[in-house]
Each structure stands twice: as structure tokens, then as C-alpha cells.
Amino acid sequence: MKKLALLFAGLSLFVATGCNDDDNNTIEYPLVGTWQPIKEVVTTVPASGAGVSDEITYTTCQQEGRWVLVEGGTGKRTDKGDSATPGQCDTTFERNLTYTYDKSSKAIQIKYQGIVTPDKGKVTTLNETTLNLTIEDTTDPNEYHSVTYTLKRIPQ
């Protein structure tokens, strides 16, 4: 009986100390880089009912826009759109920006030069090739509004 108890104690000790799952093999991809806008999803949820989401796939001209995020929390956003001249694209929005990003909570705040109210939201996907960035507008207590941008990393 003592041998059985000793065997059980030894196996218990082996099980308790034999497996260590402390190794974190998660790869962290940088937010820093040049990003190409691909599409956006606009979601509206009224306090009194079901929400609606609309997916907007960007045109070729819109996909020529760039979000450039630099070390130190600075960058520039350039949006492009179709021109009145066929086959050409026009710049529709171009602003320098500053941003703060908390990796642990995935919270991001983007402040554009010349615009008082910053965009606040979350990074919902960040990997080698894709950034999904959800910007929330909670100014109306009767309605939730968000825009989720899907951006593709442009290799440098």
C-alpha cells in the first residue's frame, strides 16, 4: 500500500511540475507601417432596436489612399477618390496625425491635425498583412455608431 501511495505521489508531482504552459509563442506585429485601405464596415445600432451594418468595398482610386503610422505615435492619412477626369484619382483628405496605442487593451486614439475631436476605438485585427481598426462614435446616447476600416500592409 505504501508503494502505491508513493507511486501516486510521484505521479502527482510529475503532473504538477512536468507541464509548463508559460511559453508565449504569440507573435506581436507592429502597428507601424504603411497601410492601404481596402474596405470599411459602417455599423449603426439604435438604443431601441436591431442594428444595421453596411460593407463598403473601396474603388481602385480609394485603395490608392495610404495610412502611414510611424514610430513615436505620428503619421499621415491620405484618402483618395474618383476624379471628374476619367482615369484619374484626387486626394480627398490629407492630414498629419498623432496616435496612441495600448497593446494590452488594443485601444487606439487618433488625433488629426486641424480636427479637435480625436477618433477613439480598437484594433480588432493586427497581423502580418491586415489591420482592422474600429472607430466608435458614442456621442449620441440613443445610437451606437462605428466604422471598421480594413487595411492591408504595404511592404517597404
PDB file of C-alpha atoms in Angstrom:
ATOM      1  CA  MET A   1       0.000   0.000   0.000  1.00  0.00           C
ATOM      2  CA  LYS A   2       2.925   2.328   0.802  1.00  0.00           C
ATOM      3  CA  LYS A   3       4.378   1.653  -2.655  1.00  0.00           C
ATOM      4  CA  LEU A   4       1.049   2.562  -4.281  1.00  0.00           C
ATOM      5  CA  ALA A   5       0.828   5.788  -2.260  1.00  0.00           C
ATOM      6  CA  LEU A   6       4.435   6.631  -3.125  1.00  0.00           C
ATOM      7  CA  LEU A   7       3.787   5.954  -6.819  1.00  0.00           C
ATOM      8  CA  PHE A   8       0.656   8.135  -6.747  1.00  0.00           C
ATOM      9  CA  ALA A   9       2.542  10.976  -5.012  1.00  0.00           C
ATOM     10  CA  GLY A  10       5.367  10.732  -7.547  1.00  0.00           C
ATOM     11  CA  LEU A  11       2.951  10.817 -10.486  1.00  0.00           C
ATOM     12  CA  SER A  12       1.101  13.780  -8.952  1.00  0.00           C
ATOM     13  CA  LEU A  13       4.356  15.668  -8.530  1.00  0.00           C
ATOM     14  CA  PHE A  14       5.340  14.851 -12.122  1.00  0.00           C
ATOM     15  CA  VAL A  15       1.990  16.048 -13.477  1.00  0.00           C
ATOM     16  CA  ALA A  16       2.062  19.238 -11.405  1.00  0.00           C
ATOM     17  CA  THR A  17       5.573  20.236 -12.472  1.00  0.00           C
ATOM     18  CA  GLY A  18       6.067  18.410 -15.775  1.00  0.00           C
ATOM     19  CA  CYS A  19       3.976  20.643 -17.999  1.00  0.00           C
ATOM     20  CA  ASN A  20       4.724  24.306 -18.150  1.00  0.00           C
ATOM     21  CA  ASP A  21       2.488  26.329 -20.436  1.00  0.00           C
ATOM     22  CA  ASP A  22       4.188  29.637 -19.658  1.00  0.00           C
ATOM     23  CA  ASP A  23       5.780  29.848 -23.094  1.00  0.00           C
ATOM     24  CA  ASN A  24       4.033  32.576 -25.052  1.00  0.00           C
ATOM     25  CA  ASN A  25       4.510  31.879 -28.748  1.00  0.00           C
ATOM     26  CA  THR A  26       2.253  34.754 -29.804  1.00  0.00           C
ATOM     27  CA  ILE A  27       3.882  36.970 -32.417  1.00  0.00           C
ATOM     28  CA  GLU A  28       3.256  40.664 -31.981  1.00  0.00           C
ATOM     29  CA  TYR A  29       3.039  42.526 -35.261  1.00  0.00           C
ATOM     30  CA  PRO A  30       3.784  46.249 -35.331  1.00  0.00           C
ATOM     31  CA  LEU A  31       1.147  48.877 -35.948  1.00  0.00           C
ATOM     32  CA  VAL A  32       3.902  50.977 -37.518  1.00  0.00           C
ATOM     33  CA  GLY A  33       3.907  50.758 -41.292  1.00  0.00           C
ATOM     34  CA  THR A  34       2.207  51.874 -44.486  1.00  0.00           C
ATOM     35  CA  TRP A  35      -1.366  50.668 -44.875  1.00  0.00           C
ATOM     36  CA  GLN A  36      -3.652  50.539 -47.929  1.00  0.00           C
ATOM     37  CA  PRO A  37      -7.402  50.938 -47.298  1.00  0.00           C
ATOM     38  CA  ILE A  38      -9.436  48.048 -48.733  1.00  0.00           C
ATOM     39  CA  LYS A  39     -12.947  48.454 -47.333  1.00  0.00           C
ATOM     40  CA  GLU A  40     -14.989  49.704 -44.400  1.00  0.00           C
ATOM     41  CA  VAL A  41     -17.987  48.437 -42.494  1.00  0.00           C
ATOM     42  CA  VAL A  42     -20.346  51.047 -41.061  1.00  0.00           C
ATOM     43  CA  THR A  43     -22.460  49.830 -38.132  1.00  0.00           C
ATOM     44  CA  THR A  44     -25.374  51.682 -36.562  1.00  0.00           C
ATOM     45  CA  VAL A  45     -27.267  50.328 -33.568  1.00  0.00           C
ATOM     46  CA  PRO A  46     -30.147  52.397 -32.180  1.00  0.00           C
ATOM     47  CA  ALA A  47     -30.903  52.003 -28.481  1.00  0.00           C
ATOM     48  CA  SER A  48     -34.424  50.872 -29.323  1.00  0.00           C
ATOM     49  CA  GLY A  49     -33.813  48.232 -31.990  1.00  0.00           C
ATOM     50  CA  ALA A  50     -31.680  45.994 -34.118  1.00  0.00           C
ATOM     51  CA  GLY A  51     -28.533  47.318 -35.720  1.00  0.00           C
ATOM     52  CA  VAL A  52     -27.509  47.569 -39.339  1.00  0.00           C
ATOM     53  CA  SER A  53     -24.070  47.070 -40.897  1.00  0.00           C
ATOM     54  CA  ASP A  54     -23.120  48.145 -44.400  1.00  0.00           C
ATOM     55  CA  GLU A  55     -19.931  46.930 -46.077  1.00  0.00           C
ATOM     56  CA  ILE A  56     -18.346  49.394 -48.471  1.00  0.00           C
ATOM     57  CA  THR A  57     -15.659  47.956 -50.759  1.00  0.00           C
ATOM     58  CA  TYR A  58     -13.333  50.718 -51.885  1.00  0.00           C
ATOM     59  CA  THR A  59     -12.838  51.654 -55.528  1.00  0.00           C
ATOM     60  CA  THR A  60      -9.432  51.440 -57.182  1.00  0.00           C
ATOM     61  CA  CYS A  61      -8.920  55.157 -56.513  1.00  0.00           C
ATOM     62  CA  GLN A  62      -9.922  54.837 -52.849  1.00  0.00           C
ATOM     63  CA  GLN A  63      -7.416  51.995 -52.497  1.00  0.00           C
ATOM     64  CA  GLU A  64      -4.656  54.388 -53.603  1.00  0.00           C
ATOM     65  CA  GLY A  65      -5.040  56.149 -50.261  1.00  0.00           C
ATOM     66  CA  ARG A  66      -2.465  55.468 -47.529  1.00  0.00           C
ATOM     67  CA  TRP A  67      -2.315  55.453 -43.757  1.00  0.00           C
ATOM     68  CA  VAL A  68       1.312  55.840 -42.679  1.00  0.00           C
ATOM     69  CA  LEU A  69       1.973  55.151 -38.993  1.00  0.00           C
ATOM     70  CA  VAL A  70       5.464  55.987 -37.749  1.00  0.00           C
ATOM     71  CA  GLU A  71       7.358  55.129 -34.555  1.00  0.00           C
ATOM     72  CA  GLY A  72       6.726  57.659 -31.811  1.00  0.00           C
ATOM     73  CA  GLY A  73       2.991  57.983 -32.466  1.00  0.00           C
ATOM     74  CA  THR A  74       2.955  60.193 -35.554  1.00  0.00           C
ATOM     75  CA  GLY A  75       1.827  59.630 -39.110  1.00  0.00           C
ATOM     76  CA  LYS A  76      -0.228  60.792 -42.046  1.00  0.00           C
ATOM     77  CA  ARG A  77      -3.516  59.742 -43.597  1.00  0.00           C
ATOM     78  CA  THR A  78      -4.257  60.365 -47.260  1.00  0.00           C
ATOM     79  CA  ASP A  79      -7.636  59.412 -48.737  1.00  0.00           C
ATOM     80  CA  LYS A  80      -8.175  59.271 -52.489  1.00  0.00           C
ATOM     81  CA  GLY A  81     -11.336  59.349 -54.559  1.00  0.00           C
ATOM     82  CA  ASP A  82     -12.531  59.292 -58.136  1.00  0.00           C
ATOM     83  CA  SER A  83     -11.797  62.436 -60.130  1.00  0.00           C
ATOM     84  CA  ALA A  84     -14.097  64.254 -62.516  1.00  0.00           C
ATOM     85  CA  THR A  85     -11.466  63.374 -65.124  1.00  0.00           C
ATOM     86  CA  PRO A  86     -11.844  59.704 -66.075  1.00  0.00           C
ATOM     87  CA  GLY A  87      -8.906  57.513 -65.105  1.00  0.00           C
ATOM     88  CA  GLN A  88      -7.566  59.940 -62.512  1.00  0.00           C
ATOM     89  CA  CYS A  89      -7.776  59.986 -58.724  1.00  0.00           C
ATOM     90  CA  ASP A  90      -7.981  63.035 -56.471  1.00  0.00           C
ATOM     91  CA  THR A  91      -6.832  63.463 -52.891  1.00  0.00           C
ATOM     92  CA  THR A  92      -9.992  63.938 -50.807  1.00  0.00           C
ATOM     93  CA  PHE A  93      -8.450  64.069 -47.322  1.00  0.00           C
ATOM     94  CA  GLU A  94      -4.855  64.545 -46.238  1.00  0.00           C
ATOM     95  CA  ARG A  95      -3.846  65.161 -42.648  1.00  0.00           C
ATOM     96  CA  ASN A  96      -0.889  64.632 -40.382  1.00  0.00           C
ATOM     97  CA  LEU A  97      -1.858  62.741 -37.262  1.00  0.00           C
ATOM     98  CA  THR A  98      -0.733  61.632 -33.852  1.00  0.00           C
ATOM     99  CA  TYR A  99      -1.852  58.388 -32.280  1.00  0.00           C
ATOM    100  CA  THR A 100      -1.631  56.462 -29.049  1.00  0.00           C
ATOM    101  CA  TYR A 101      -1.978  52.700 -28.982  1.00  0.00           C
ATOM    102  CA  ASP A 102      -2.240  50.479 -25.910  1.00  0.00           C
ATOM    103  CA  LYS A 103      -1.156  46.962 -26.932  1.00  0.00           C
ATOM    104  CA  SER A 104      -2.730  45.274 -23.925  1.00  0.00           C
ATOM    105  CA  SER A 105      -6.246  46.700 -24.336  1.00  0.00           C
ATOM    106  CA  LYS A 106      -5.930  47.268 -28.123  1.00  0.00           C
ATOM    107  CA  ALA A 107      -7.301  50.798 -27.570  1.00  0.00           C
ATOM    108  CA  ILE A 108      -6.261  53.441 -30.083  1.00  0.00           C
ATOM    109  CA  GLN A 109      -6.795  57.168 -30.276  1.00  0.00           C
ATOM    110  CA  ILE A 110      -6.040  59.124 -33.447  1.00  0.00           C
ATOM    111  CA  LYS A 111      -5.888  62.914 -33.475  1.00  0.00           C
ATOM    112  CA  TYR A 112      -5.786  64.631 -36.865  1.00  0.00           C
ATOM    113  CA  GLN A 113      -4.100  67.976 -37.390  1.00  0.00           C
ATOM    114  CA  GLY A 114      -6.732  70.694 -37.541  1.00  0.00           C
ATOM    115  CA  ILE A 115      -9.530  68.474 -36.138  1.00  0.00           C
ATOM    116  CA  VAL A 116     -10.410  68.962 -32.471  1.00  0.00           C
ATOM    117  CA  THR A 117     -12.180  65.696 -31.623  1.00  0.00           C
ATOM    118  CA  PRO A 118      -9.940  62.609 -31.774  1.00  0.00           C
ATOM    119  CA  ASP A 119     -11.064  59.271 -33.204  1.00  0.00           C
ATOM    120  CA  LYS A 120     -11.241  56.615 -30.493  1.00  0.00           C
ATOM    121  CA  GLY A 121     -11.550  52.889 -30.991  1.00  0.00           C
ATOM    122  CA  LYS A 122      -9.886  49.499 -31.000  1.00  0.00           C
ATOM    123  CA  VAL A 123      -7.542  47.495 -33.137  1.00  0.00           C
ATOM    124  CA  THR A 124      -9.589  44.343 -33.722  1.00  0.00           C
ATOM    125  CA  THR A 125      -7.088  42.591 -36.030  1.00  0.00           C
ATOM    126  CA  LEU A 126      -3.377  43.190 -36.401  1.00  0.00           C
ATOM    127  CA  ASN A 127      -1.238  40.631 -38.173  1.00  0.00           C
ATOM    128  CA  GLU A 128       1.478  40.493 -40.802  1.00  0.00           C
ATOM    129  CA  THR A 129      -0.787  41.726 -43.619  1.00  0.00           C
ATOM    130  CA  THR A 130      -4.040  43.072 -42.145  1.00  0.00           C
ATOM    131  CA  LEU A 131      -5.172  45.842 -39.805  1.00  0.00           C
ATOM    132  CA  ASN A 132      -8.822  46.087 -38.810  1.00  0.00           C
ATOM    133  CA  LEU A 133      -9.425  49.321 -36.962  1.00  0.00           C
ATOM    134  CA  THR A 134     -12.805  50.082 -35.402  1.00  0.00           C
ATOM    135  CA  ILE A 135     -13.514  53.749 -34.672  1.00  0.00           C
ATOM    136  CA  GLU A 136     -16.518  54.299 -32.411  1.00  0.00           C
ATOM    137  CA  ASP A 137     -18.787  57.327 -32.129  1.00  0.00           C
ATOM    138  CA  THR A 138     -20.572  57.327 -28.783  1.00  0.00           C
ATOM    139  CA  THR A 139     -21.632  60.979 -28.765  1.00  0.00           C
ATOM    140  CA  ASP A 140     -25.313  60.107 -29.284  1.00  0.00           C
ATOM    141  CA  PRO A 141     -26.674  58.209 -26.242  1.00  0.00           C
ATOM    142  CA  ASN A 142     -29.564  56.900 -28.375  1.00  0.00           C
ATOM    143  CA  GLU A 143     -27.396  55.322 -31.061  1.00  0.00           C
ATOM    144  CA  TYR A 144     -24.094  53.459 -31.345  1.00  0.00           C
ATOM    145  CA  HIS A 145     -22.117  54.159 -34.499  1.00  0.00           C
ATOM    146  CA  SER A 146     -18.816  52.643 -35.637  1.00  0.00           C
ATOM    147  CA  VAL A 147     -16.684  52.369 -38.742  1.00  0.00           C
ATOM    148  CA  THR A 148     -14.337  49.400 -39.104  1.00  0.00           C
ATOM    149  CA  TYR A 149     -11.578  50.012 -41.610  1.00  0.00           C
ATOM    150  CA  THR A 150      -9.791  47.063 -43.208  1.00  0.00           C
ATOM    151  CA  LEU A 151      -6.276  47.989 -44.281  1.00  0.00           C
ATOM    152  CA  LYS A 152      -3.576  45.937 -45.995  1.00  0.00           C
ATOM    153  CA  ARG A 153       0.097  46.346 -45.084  1.00  0.00           C
ATOM    154  CA  ILE A 154       2.225  47.694 -47.943  1.00  0.00           C
ATOM    155  CA  PRO A 155       5.712  46.128 -47.789  1.00  0.00           C
ATOM    156  CA  GLN A 156       8.568  48.600 -47.598  1.00  0.00           C
TER     157      GLN A 156
END
